[in-house]
Amino acid sequence: MNKKVLKLFMAFFKIGAFTFGGGYAMIPYIQREIADKNKWINNQEIIDIFAIVQSAPGAIAVNSSTFVGYRIAGLPGAVAATLGVVLPSYIVLAIIALFFYNLKEYPYVNAAFYGIQAGIAALMCNVVYRLVKTIVKNTLALVLALCAFLALTVFEISAILVLLTAGVIGLIVMAVQNIKAHEKGR
């Protein structure tokens, strides 16, 4: 196992071990560890990866780790990153499964989980803030983001349909901009 693959495993093991709340809560940690700290992928690439993995079936944490690991170190990187992100949860769940029925009656345990849920909500707000700050660079992007949000939350339209529609709109806007640029060049 080469150093980069081992480092990928360790980075994703740390992400998996110290992040509560699933894939969405992991996004800022993945970005910080992979793009900011190790500079394996730039911020724009990591945002593109998150967009792709959110539209794929499966858990976001697993999809993200697999995709990022593959991008950085090929198949060995994908395996190492995926194992790294999954292994801590597996270990914790195995331990919890041994003791859960005895612990669920304790009010302190329930209170701790309540607090953790509030913290996860704050982490998710942080993810949204970072993504909006990075992605929304003009009025059209802001309008698309707001319309997609409304479509998903208020009208409960399928995420796949929203992503496909936004992609088509993006292609149309790019085509119109290219036509205008071509006409100006004449």
Short mmCIF file of N, CA, C and O in Angstrom, two decimals, residues 15 19-30 50 53-54 58-64 85 120 124 127:
data_model
loop_
_atom_site.label_atom_id
_atom_site.label_comp_id
_atom_site.label_asym_id
_atom_site.label_seq_id
_atom_site.Cartn_x
_atom_site.Cartn_y
_atom_site.Cartn_z
N ILE A 15 -12.55 11.29 9.20
CA ILE A 15 -13.83 11.90 8.84
C ILE A 15 -14.98 11.01 9.33
O ILE A 15 -15.94 11.49 9.93
N THR A 19 -17.44 12.47 12.63
CA THR A 19 -18.57 13.19 12.05
C THR A 19 -19.85 12.45 12.38
O THR A 19 -19.97 11.26 12.10
N PHE A 20 -20.78 13.16 12.97
CA PHE A 20 -22.10 12.60 13.26
C PHE A 20 -23.09 13.20 12.28
O PHE A 20 -22.98 14.36 11.91
N GLY A 21 -24.06 12.42 11.86
CA GLY A 21 -25.13 12.96 11.06
C GLY A 21 -25.13 12.51 9.62
O GLY A 21 -25.93 12.97 8.82
N GLY A 22 -24.24 11.62 9.24
CA GLY A 22 -24.27 11.10 7.89
C GLY A 22 -23.53 11.95 6.87
O GLY A 22 -22.76 12.84 7.21
N GLY A 23 -23.82 11.65 5.61
CA GLY A 23 -23.09 12.23 4.49
C GLY A 23 -23.11 13.75 4.41
O GLY A 23 -22.09 14.37 4.16
N TYR A 24 -24.28 14.36 4.61
CA TYR A 24 -24.35 15.81 4.50
C TYR A 24 -23.50 16.49 5.57
O TYR A 24 -22.88 17.51 5.32
N ALA A 25 -23.47 15.91 6.75
CA ALA A 25 -22.65 16.48 7.82
C ALA A 25 -21.16 16.30 7.52
O ALA A 25 -20.33 17.06 8.02
N MET A 26 -20.82 15.32 6.70
CA MET A 26 -19.42 15.06 6.38
C MET A 26 -18.87 15.99 5.31
O MET A 26 -17.65 16.14 5.20
N ILE A 27 -19.73 16.60 4.54
CA ILE A 27 -19.28 17.41 3.40
C ILE A 27 -18.26 18.47 3.80
O ILE A 27 -17.20 18.56 3.17
N PRO A 28 -18.49 19.29 4.84
CA PRO A 28 -17.48 20.29 5.16
C PRO A 28 -16.16 19.66 5.61
O PRO A 28 -15.08 20.21 5.33
N TYR A 29 -16.23 18.51 6.28
CA TYR A 29 -15.00 17.85 6.72
C TYR A 29 -14.24 17.26 5.55
O TYR A 29 -13.01 17.32 5.51
N ILE A 30 -14.97 16.67 4.61
CA ILE A 30 -14.31 16.14 3.41
C ILE A 30 -13.64 17.28 2.65
O ILE A 30 -12.49 17.18 2.23
N PHE A 50 -19.44 16.51 -5.20
CA PHE A 50 -20.63 16.45 -4.34
C PHE A 50 -21.90 16.50 -5.17
O PHE A 50 -22.88 15.82 -4.86
N VAL A 53 -22.25 12.92 -6.71
CA VAL A 53 -22.59 11.84 -5.79
C VAL A 53 -23.97 12.00 -5.18
O VAL A 53 -24.59 11.01 -4.80
N GLN A 54 -24.47 13.22 -5.09
CA GLN A 54 -25.81 13.42 -4.55
C GLN A 54 -26.88 12.94 -5.53
O GLN A 54 -27.99 12.64 -5.12
N GLY A 58 -27.39 5.66 -3.30
CA GLY A 58 -26.48 5.23 -2.24
C GLY A 58 -26.22 6.35 -1.24
O GLY A 58 -26.66 7.48 -1.41
N ALA A 59 -25.47 6.00 -0.23
CA ALA A 59 -25.15 6.94 0.84
C ALA A 59 -24.13 7.97 0.34
O ALA A 59 -23.14 7.62 -0.31
N ILE A 60 -24.38 9.22 0.67
CA ILE A 60 -23.51 10.30 0.20
C ILE A 60 -22.09 10.15 0.73
O ILE A 60 -21.12 10.37 0.01
N ALA A 61 -21.94 9.75 1.98
CA ALA A 61 -20.60 9.58 2.55
C ALA A 61 -19.81 8.52 1.80
O ALA A 61 -18.63 8.72 1.47
N VAL A 62 -20.45 7.41 1.50
CA VAL A 62 -19.78 6.32 0.79
C VAL A 62 -19.49 6.74 -0.65
O VAL A 62 -18.37 6.56 -1.15
N ASN A 63 -20.48 7.32 -1.32
CA ASN A 63 -20.28 7.76 -2.69
C ASN A 63 -19.16 8.80 -2.78
O ASN A 63 -18.31 8.74 -3.66
N SER A 64 -19.16 9.77 -1.85
CA SER A 64 -18.14 10.82 -1.85
C SER A 64 -16.76 10.24 -1.64
O SER A 64 -15.82 10.58 -2.35
N VAL A 85 -14.03 5.54 5.55
CA VAL A 85 -15.22 6.27 5.99
C VAL A 85 -16.27 5.34 6.61
O VAL A 85 -17.03 5.74 7.49
N ILE A 120 -25.89 18.71 14.46
CA ILE A 120 -25.91 18.27 13.06
C ILE A 120 -26.67 19.28 12.21
O ILE A 120 -26.26 19.59 11.08
N MET A 124 -25.15 21.21 8.98
CA MET A 124 -25.78 21.22 7.66
C MET A 124 -26.00 22.65 7.18
O MET A 124 -25.83 22.94 5.99
N VAL A 127 -22.79 23.77 5.77
CA VAL A 127 -22.57 23.21 4.44
C VAL A 127 -23.31 24.05 3.40
O VAL A 127 -22.74 24.42 2.36
#
